[in-house]
Short mmCIF file of C-alpha atoms and ligand atoms in Angstrom, two decimals:
data_model
loop_
_atom_site.label_atom_id
_atom_site.label_comp_id
_atom_site.label_asym_id
_atom_site.label_seq_id
_atom_site.Cartn_x
_atom_site.Cartn_y
_atom_site.Cartn_z
CA MET D 1 124.25 93.66 120.09
CA ARG D 2 121.35 95.68 121.03
CA TYR D 3 119.84 94.88 124.24
CA ILE D 4 116.06 94.82 123.94
CA SER D 5 113.65 95.38 127.21
CA ARG D 6 110.31 95.92 125.74
CA ASP D 7 109.31 93.09 122.82
CA THR D 8 107.66 95.66 121.09
CA GLN D 9 108.58 95.37 117.70
CA ALA D 10 107.47 94.92 113.51
CA THR D 11 108.39 91.49 112.13
CA ILE D 12 109.19 91.34 108.73
CA ASP D 13 108.35 87.85 106.83
CA LEU D 14 111.09 88.15 103.96
CA ASN D 15 109.52 85.28 102.53
CA ALA D 16 106.43 86.38 102.03
CA LEU D 17 107.78 89.46 100.42
CA VAL D 18 109.78 88.06 97.97
CA GLU D 19 106.33 85.59 97.13
CA ASN D 20 104.23 89.09 96.64
CA TYR D 21 106.99 90.77 94.42
CA GLN D 22 107.33 87.57 92.07
CA TYR D 23 103.20 87.38 92.30
CA VAL D 24 102.52 90.98 91.21
CA ALA D 25 105.38 89.96 88.21
CA SER D 26 103.57 87.46 87.16
CA ILE D 27 100.74 89.21 86.45
CA ALA D 28 102.72 91.60 84.33
CA PRO D 29 104.89 89.36 83.10
CA GLN D 30 105.84 92.23 79.86
CA SER D 31 106.97 94.59 82.19
CA ASN D 32 110.05 95.29 84.21
CA THR D 33 108.89 95.03 87.58
CA ILE D 34 110.53 98.32 89.96
CA ALA D 35 110.14 97.57 94.18
CA VAL D 36 109.09 100.70 95.29
CA VAL D 37 111.40 101.21 98.59
CA LYS D 38 110.89 105.12 99.06
CA ALA D 39 110.21 105.64 103.12
CA ASP D 40 111.76 102.79 104.14
CA ALA D 41 110.28 100.63 102.69
CA TYR D 42 106.78 101.63 103.32
CA GLY D 43 108.31 101.18 107.33
CA HIS D 44 109.44 97.87 106.84
CA ASP D 45 113.54 98.77 107.13
CA ALA D 46 114.60 99.43 103.68
CA ASN D 47 118.17 97.50 103.81
CA LEU D 48 116.01 94.44 104.70
CA VAL D 49 113.83 94.51 102.68
CA ALA D 50 115.86 95.67 99.55
CA HIS D 51 119.28 93.25 100.76
CA ALA D 52 116.10 90.42 100.45
CA LEU D 53 114.59 90.92 96.77
CA SER D 54 118.23 92.50 95.22
CA PRO D 55 118.57 89.04 93.36
CA HIS D 56 115.20 89.03 92.03
CA VAL D 57 114.49 92.71 91.05
CA GLU D 58 116.59 94.60 88.40
CA LEU D 59 115.14 98.28 89.55
CA PHE D 60 114.42 99.92 93.04
CA ALA D 61 112.76 103.18 93.38
CA VAL D 62 112.94 105.61 96.06
CA GLY D 63 111.31 109.28 96.63
CA PHE D 64 115.03 111.03 96.52
CA ILE D 65 118.83 110.66 96.63
CA ASP D 66 119.17 110.62 100.37
CA GLU D 67 117.24 107.11 100.06
CA ALA D 68 119.19 105.83 97.18
CA LEU D 69 122.72 106.73 98.76
CA ALA D 70 121.47 105.02 101.92
CA LEU D 71 120.69 101.54 100.26
CA ARG D 72 124.31 102.19 98.10
CA GLN D 73 125.92 102.66 101.92
CA SER D 74 124.07 99.66 102.96
CA GLY D 75 125.36 96.98 99.60
CA ILE D 76 122.98 97.48 97.32
CA LYS D 77 124.07 97.15 93.47
CA ASN D 78 120.75 97.80 91.63
CA ASN D 79 120.19 100.84 89.64
CA ILE D 80 118.00 102.68 91.29
CA LEU D 81 114.99 105.35 90.31
CA ILE D 82 114.97 108.35 92.16
CA LEU D 83 110.56 109.49 91.58
CA GLU D 84 110.69 113.31 92.33
CA GLY D 85 114.32 113.67 90.94
CA PRO D 86 116.77 116.04 91.61
CA PHE D 87 116.15 118.37 94.46
CA LYS D 88 119.43 120.48 93.76
CA VAL D 89 121.86 120.41 90.72
CA SER D 90 124.77 118.25 92.73
CA ASP D 91 122.05 115.81 92.67
CA PHE D 92 123.21 115.10 88.92
CA THR D 93 126.70 114.16 90.32
CA ILE D 94 125.60 111.75 92.58
CA ALA D 95 123.34 110.21 89.87
CA HIS D 96 126.41 109.98 87.62
CA GLU D 97 128.37 108.26 90.41
CA HIS D 98 126.26 106.15 91.55
CA ASN D 99 123.96 104.67 88.59
CA PHE D 100 120.80 106.49 89.87
CA LEU D 101 118.32 107.06 87.05
CA LEU D 102 116.19 110.45 87.69
CA MET D 103 112.73 111.01 87.23
CA LEU D 104 112.58 114.46 85.57
CA HIS D 105 108.89 116.81 86.44
CA SER D 106 109.77 120.46 85.85
CA ASP D 107 111.68 123.07 84.08
CA TYR D 108 114.24 123.47 86.69
CA GLN D 109 115.82 120.09 86.36
CA ILE D 110 115.98 120.18 82.57
CA ASP D 111 118.04 122.87 82.73
CA TRP D 112 120.15 121.65 85.65
CA LEU D 113 120.31 118.50 82.79
CA LEU D 114 121.54 120.25 80.07
CA SER D 115 124.16 122.09 82.05
CA HIS D 116 125.74 119.27 83.73
CA GLN D 117 129.19 117.84 82.68
CA PRO D 118 129.84 115.11 82.20
CA GLN D 119 126.52 114.23 80.45
CA LEU D 120 124.59 111.89 82.05
CA THR D 121 124.93 108.12 80.91
CA GLN D 122 121.78 106.81 82.04
CA ASN D 123 118.03 106.99 81.02
CA ILE D 124 116.35 109.88 81.51
CA TRP D 125 112.51 109.26 82.66
CA LEU D 126 110.06 112.11 81.87
CA LYS D 127 107.14 112.78 84.25
CA VAL D 128 104.14 113.65 82.09
CA ASP D 129 101.15 115.47 83.96
CA THR D 130 98.08 113.54 82.44
CA GLY D 131 95.48 114.57 85.34
CA MET D 132 96.91 114.41 89.08
CA ASN D 133 98.13 118.22 88.93
CA ARG D 134 100.88 117.35 91.16
CA LEU D 135 104.20 116.44 89.62
CA GLY D 136 104.73 116.37 85.85
CA PHE D 137 105.50 118.39 82.22
CA ALA D 138 102.02 119.51 80.51
CA ILE D 139 101.26 117.14 77.57
CA ASP D 140 101.65 120.24 75.27
CA ASP D 141 105.24 121.31 76.78
CA ILE D 142 106.38 117.78 76.27
CA ASP D 143 107.75 118.20 72.05
CA ASN D 144 109.34 121.48 73.48
CA ILE D 145 111.27 119.34 76.36
CA ILE D 146 112.33 116.40 74.18
CA SER D 147 113.52 118.80 71.49
CA LYS D 148 115.75 120.06 74.37
CA LEU D 149 117.14 117.06 74.79
CA ASP D 150 120.43 115.61 72.57
CA THR D 151 119.77 112.23 70.36
CA THR D 152 121.08 109.58 73.11
CA THR D 153 118.66 110.83 75.68
CA GLN D 154 115.99 111.13 73.19
CA GLN D 155 116.79 107.36 72.34
CA ASN D 156 116.71 106.47 76.43
CA LEU D 157 113.61 107.89 76.89
CA VAL D 158 111.23 106.79 79.35
CA LEU D 159 108.00 108.77 79.82
CA CYS D 160 105.92 108.27 82.68
CA SER D 161 102.85 109.31 84.60
CA HIS D 162 101.07 108.68 87.52
CA PHE D 163 97.07 107.68 88.44
CA SER D 164 94.80 109.47 90.95
CA THR D 165 92.24 107.14 90.92
CA SER D 166 93.95 103.48 90.25
CA GLU D 167 92.09 101.60 92.92
CA GLN D 168 89.19 102.66 91.84
CA ILE D 169 88.40 99.29 89.25
CA THR D 170 85.41 101.00 88.13
CA SER D 171 86.85 104.69 87.19
CA ARG D 172 87.61 106.25 83.97
CA LYS D 173 89.78 108.68 84.82
CA PRO D 174 93.02 105.63 84.62
CA VAL D 175 91.59 104.89 80.95
CA GLU D 176 91.27 108.65 80.25
CA GLN D 177 95.32 109.27 81.80
CA LEU D 178 96.38 106.49 79.75
CA ALA D 179 94.81 108.07 76.67
CA ARG D 180 96.99 111.03 76.67
CA LEU D 181 100.16 109.46 77.80
CA LYS D 182 100.36 107.05 75.00
CA PRO D 183 99.83 109.33 71.64
CA LEU D 184 103.56 110.71 73.40
CA VAL D 185 105.00 107.33 73.94
CA GLU D 186 103.90 106.15 69.89
CA LYS D 187 105.61 109.67 68.68
CA TYR D 188 108.42 109.78 70.42
CA SER D 189 108.78 105.25 70.01
CA CYS D 190 109.73 105.30 73.94
CA GLN D 191 109.54 103.25 76.56
CA PHE D 192 106.77 104.38 79.26
CA SER D 193 105.48 103.60 82.92
CA MET D 194 102.33 104.29 84.43
CA ALA D 195 100.90 101.80 86.52
CA ASN D 196 101.08 101.94 90.80
CA SER D 197 100.27 98.64 92.52
CA ALA D 198 96.81 99.11 91.77
CA GLY D 199 97.35 99.86 88.44
CA ILE D 200 98.94 96.61 88.05
CA PHE D 201 95.76 94.60 89.07
CA ASN D 202 93.07 97.23 87.87
CA PHE D 203 94.29 98.49 84.36
CA PRO D 204 95.96 95.94 82.25
CA ALA D 205 96.66 98.32 79.55
CA SER D 206 98.33 100.32 81.85
CA HIS D 207 101.18 97.89 82.87
CA GLY D 208 103.85 99.54 80.10
CA ASP D 209 107.82 98.52 80.01
CA TYR D 210 107.86 99.17 83.98
CA THR D 211 104.90 98.72 86.62
CA ARG D 212 106.12 101.09 90.00
CA LEU D 213 105.33 97.97 92.84
CA GLY D 214 104.71 99.91 95.80
CA LEU D 215 102.31 98.62 98.56
CA ALA D 216 101.04 95.31 96.85
CA LEU D 217 105.02 93.81 97.59
CA TYR D 218 104.40 94.41 100.97
CA GLY D 219 101.72 92.06 100.91
CA ILE D 220 98.48 94.88 101.24
CA SER D 221 95.82 94.95 98.75
CA PRO D 222 95.71 98.07 97.07
CA THR D 223 92.07 98.12 95.86
CA ASP D 224 89.26 95.94 97.46
CA ASN D 225 87.30 95.21 94.56
CA ASN D 226 89.86 92.47 92.48
CA LEU D 227 90.35 88.72 93.42
CA LEU D 228 93.88 88.61 92.13
CA THR D 229 95.13 90.53 95.16
CA GLU D 230 93.70 87.97 97.88
CA GLN D 231 96.95 86.26 97.31
CA LEU D 232 99.28 88.46 99.21
CA ASN D 233 100.48 87.97 102.13
CA PRO D 234 101.04 90.46 104.84
CA VAL D 235 104.75 91.03 105.24
CA MET D 236 104.36 93.31 108.67
CA THR D 237 103.52 92.08 111.47
CA LEU D 238 103.38 94.85 114.27
CA GLN D 239 103.32 93.21 117.70
CA ALA D 240 103.36 94.24 121.63
CA LYS D 241 102.91 92.49 124.87
CA ILE D 242 100.56 92.35 127.83
CA ILE D 243 102.14 94.34 130.69
CA ALA D 244 99.31 94.60 133.10
CA ILE D 245 95.77 93.53 133.78
CA HIS D 246 93.07 94.84 135.79
CA GLN D 247 89.90 94.58 136.85
CA VAL D 248 87.30 97.15 135.73
CA GLU D 249 83.83 97.50 137.72
CA ILE D 250 80.87 99.04 135.94
CA GLY D 251 80.73 102.49 135.80
CA GLU D 252 84.61 102.57 135.98
CA THR D 253 86.54 104.45 133.35
CA VAL D 254 89.76 103.39 131.09
CA GLY D 255 92.51 105.74 130.11
CA TYR D 256 92.69 109.77 129.22
CA GLY D 257 89.64 111.74 129.06
CA ASP D 258 87.34 108.85 130.67
CA THR D 259 86.08 108.27 127.20
CA TRP D 260 85.24 104.82 128.17
CA SER D 261 83.32 103.51 130.63
CA ALA D 262 82.66 99.49 132.01
CA THR D 263 79.09 98.20 131.48
CA ARG D 264 80.21 95.15 132.93
CA THR D 265 83.10 93.85 135.26
CA SER D 266 85.62 94.01 132.96
CA LYS D 267 89.46 92.58 132.46
CA ILE D 268 91.43 95.39 130.92
CA ALA D 269 95.05 94.32 129.23
CA THR D 270 97.62 97.43 129.13
CA VAL D 271 99.75 96.79 126.16
CA ALA D 272 103.13 98.34 125.67
CA ILE D 273 102.81 99.67 122.34
CA GLY D 274 101.35 103.71 121.77
CA TYR D 275 100.81 106.48 119.72
CA ALA D 276 104.81 107.41 120.17
CA ASP D 277 105.38 104.32 118.30
CA GLY D 278 103.00 104.75 115.46
CA TYR D 279 99.93 103.20 116.61
CA PRO D 280 97.32 105.94 115.71
CA ARG D 281 96.06 107.87 118.17
CA ASN D 282 92.96 107.92 116.73
CA ALA D 283 92.02 104.54 116.60
CA LYS D 284 88.20 104.19 118.16
CA SER D 285 87.77 102.24 120.78
CA GLY D 286 86.50 98.98 119.30
CA THR D 287 89.45 99.01 116.84
CA PRO D 288 90.53 95.20 116.99
CA VAL D 289 93.89 93.73 118.04
CA PHE D 290 94.73 89.68 117.84
CA ILE D 291 95.43 87.77 121.80
CA ASN D 292 95.78 83.95 121.90
CA GLY D 293 94.23 83.21 118.89
CA ARG D 294 90.99 86.09 119.47
CA VAL D 295 89.87 89.60 118.20
CA VAL D 296 89.52 91.64 121.08
CA PRO D 297 88.59 95.20 120.58
CA ILE D 298 90.70 98.25 122.18
CA VAL D 299 89.27 100.69 124.84
CA GLY D 300 89.85 103.93 125.94
CA ARG D 301 92.61 106.39 124.34
CA VAL D 302 95.71 105.70 123.16
CA SER D 303 98.27 106.76 125.02
CA MET D 304 101.89 107.80 124.22
CA ASP D 305 103.30 104.13 125.17
CA MET D 306 99.96 102.54 126.11
CA ILE D 307 96.65 100.84 124.81
CA THR D 308 94.10 99.10 126.84
CA VAL D 309 92.29 96.26 125.40
CA ASP D 310 89.16 94.51 126.59
CA VAL D 311 90.59 91.20 127.25
CA THR D 312 86.79 89.93 129.52
CA ASP D 313 85.97 87.42 127.02
CA LEU D 314 89.38 85.62 126.90
CA THR D 315 89.82 82.95 129.01
CA VAL D 316 93.45 82.40 129.09
CA VAL D 317 95.39 85.63 129.12
CA ALA D 318 97.77 86.36 131.38
CA VAL D 319 100.85 89.69 131.29
CA GLY D 320 103.56 88.39 128.87
CA ASP D 321 100.78 87.26 125.53
CA SER D 322 101.74 88.82 122.88
CA VAL D 323 99.38 90.78 121.03
CA GLU D 324 99.31 91.35 117.32
CA LEU D 325 98.15 95.36 116.02
CA TRP D 326 98.15 94.28 112.14
CA GLY D 327 100.05 91.82 110.67
CA LYS D 328 98.81 87.88 109.68
CA HIS D 329 95.61 88.51 111.43
CA ILE D 330 94.27 91.59 111.98
CA SER D 331 94.11 93.72 108.19
CA ILE D 332 96.12 96.47 108.48
CA ASP D 333 92.70 98.16 106.48
CA SER D 334 90.65 97.46 110.01
CA VAL D 335 92.55 99.29 111.66
CA ALA D 336 92.87 102.11 109.09
CA LYS D 337 88.87 102.27 108.79
CA SER D 338 88.68 102.83 112.25
CA SER D 339 91.49 105.23 112.69
CA ASP D 340 89.94 107.56 109.80
CA THR D 341 93.67 107.14 107.91
CA ILE D 342 94.91 104.87 104.96
CA ASN D 343 97.27 101.75 105.22
CA TYR D 344 100.00 103.63 103.43
CA GLU D 345 100.05 106.28 106.43
CA LEU D 346 100.12 103.44 109.20
CA LEU D 347 102.94 101.53 107.70
CA THR D 348 104.96 104.73 107.24
CA ARG D 349 104.42 106.18 110.88
CA VAL D 350 105.96 102.89 112.61
CA SER D 351 108.15 104.61 114.38
CA LYS D 352 112.23 104.62 114.91
CA ARG D 353 111.08 103.32 118.58
CA VAL D 354 109.89 100.02 117.08
CA PRO D 355 112.32 97.62 116.03
CA LYS D 356 112.06 96.03 112.63
CA VAL D 357 112.78 92.31 112.97
CA ALA D 358 113.40 89.30 109.79
CA ALA D 359 111.13 86.66 110.76
CA SER D 360 112.63 83.49 111.16
C1 PLP O 401 104.80 105.47 95.74
C2 PLP O 401 105.50 105.54 94.23
C3 PLP O 401 104.44 104.30 93.50
C4 PLP O 401 104.31 103.41 93.77
O1 PLP O 401 102.82 103.17 94.22
P1 PLP O 401 102.17 102.54 95.08
O2 PLP O 401 100.34 102.26 94.93
O3 PLP O 401 102.48 102.12 96.53
O4 PLP O 401 102.34 101.29 94.66
C5 PLP O 401 104.31 104.58 92.18
N1 PLP O 401 104.74 105.50 91.37
C6 PLP O 401 105.58 106.85 92.04
C7 PLP O 401 105.82 107.99 91.55
C8 PLP O 401 105.29 106.74 93.48
O5 PLP O 401 105.50 108.24 94.10
#
């Protein structure tokens, strides 16, 4: 057993996780919903998450093979799609041995594929650049690429692409991107995959054969203008304890840089979480936290191991009380907004120092 002195932790609600999966899958009933667990399952602990989902999910996706191997080592048997494909030619041998599906995006990967013996028996996923201009083959090059593949590979092809603006329900770009991919899908009568979380909610025409569900799986809405996302339930609750309470007089300051000063006699609680735990250093005074049923603001700068919170307005507050930084009561989006970042970054930055514990 690992000894835990400091009670700072991220609780992971695995029931909510499975419910989110089943709910989003029901929105795209004709598609195979891939559970994206890259980046340690968006900071939720990939082993915990993959084991909870594995009876419900056919296919997982990660960024690169190292992440997939870690899942295999923890006993996950499902097929795993490698979203960035092989980084080395030897990745093909590993993919062959472990049933990893490779998404190929560049000529050098096609050369590796063609030279590799024994040939991969898994489906090959080809990434098409439909307007993100980050990864993928140009539309005009696809005929040439596909002509190099043997017939079995051609028959088992999945064409895929990625949206650059799918969180904006009024954006025309996703419609254009899909219109660029679809003719190729029809020409080769192959399967296709386009939608990420926001695509699933905002652009049903993009559901295709496989959707790639990341953020919404973790109960966070990928778009703020779609009623369907209201049913999502946050999976992670980030919590820490109050370790000290100080009275601060008018004019006195709190924390590094003296950036906040009291305009009334204030009660300031010091909470055991800081930027070394992944709480954003950019969080401004006023960023909400949740204590004893009330929302209260952080004040002063975030330190490496601690934050300070104005609890003057709480009638009941004591050392040892639990503080929610985000989760069921504090939306991670409100923290992201007052820290000039996005929910994805906050989730994936919760550091190793914070234990991820399945909620009981
Ligand atoms: C991370 C990723 C996803 C998942 O995106 P969300 O917005 O988190 O749903 C889908 N496709 C690719 C290629 C990705 O890299």
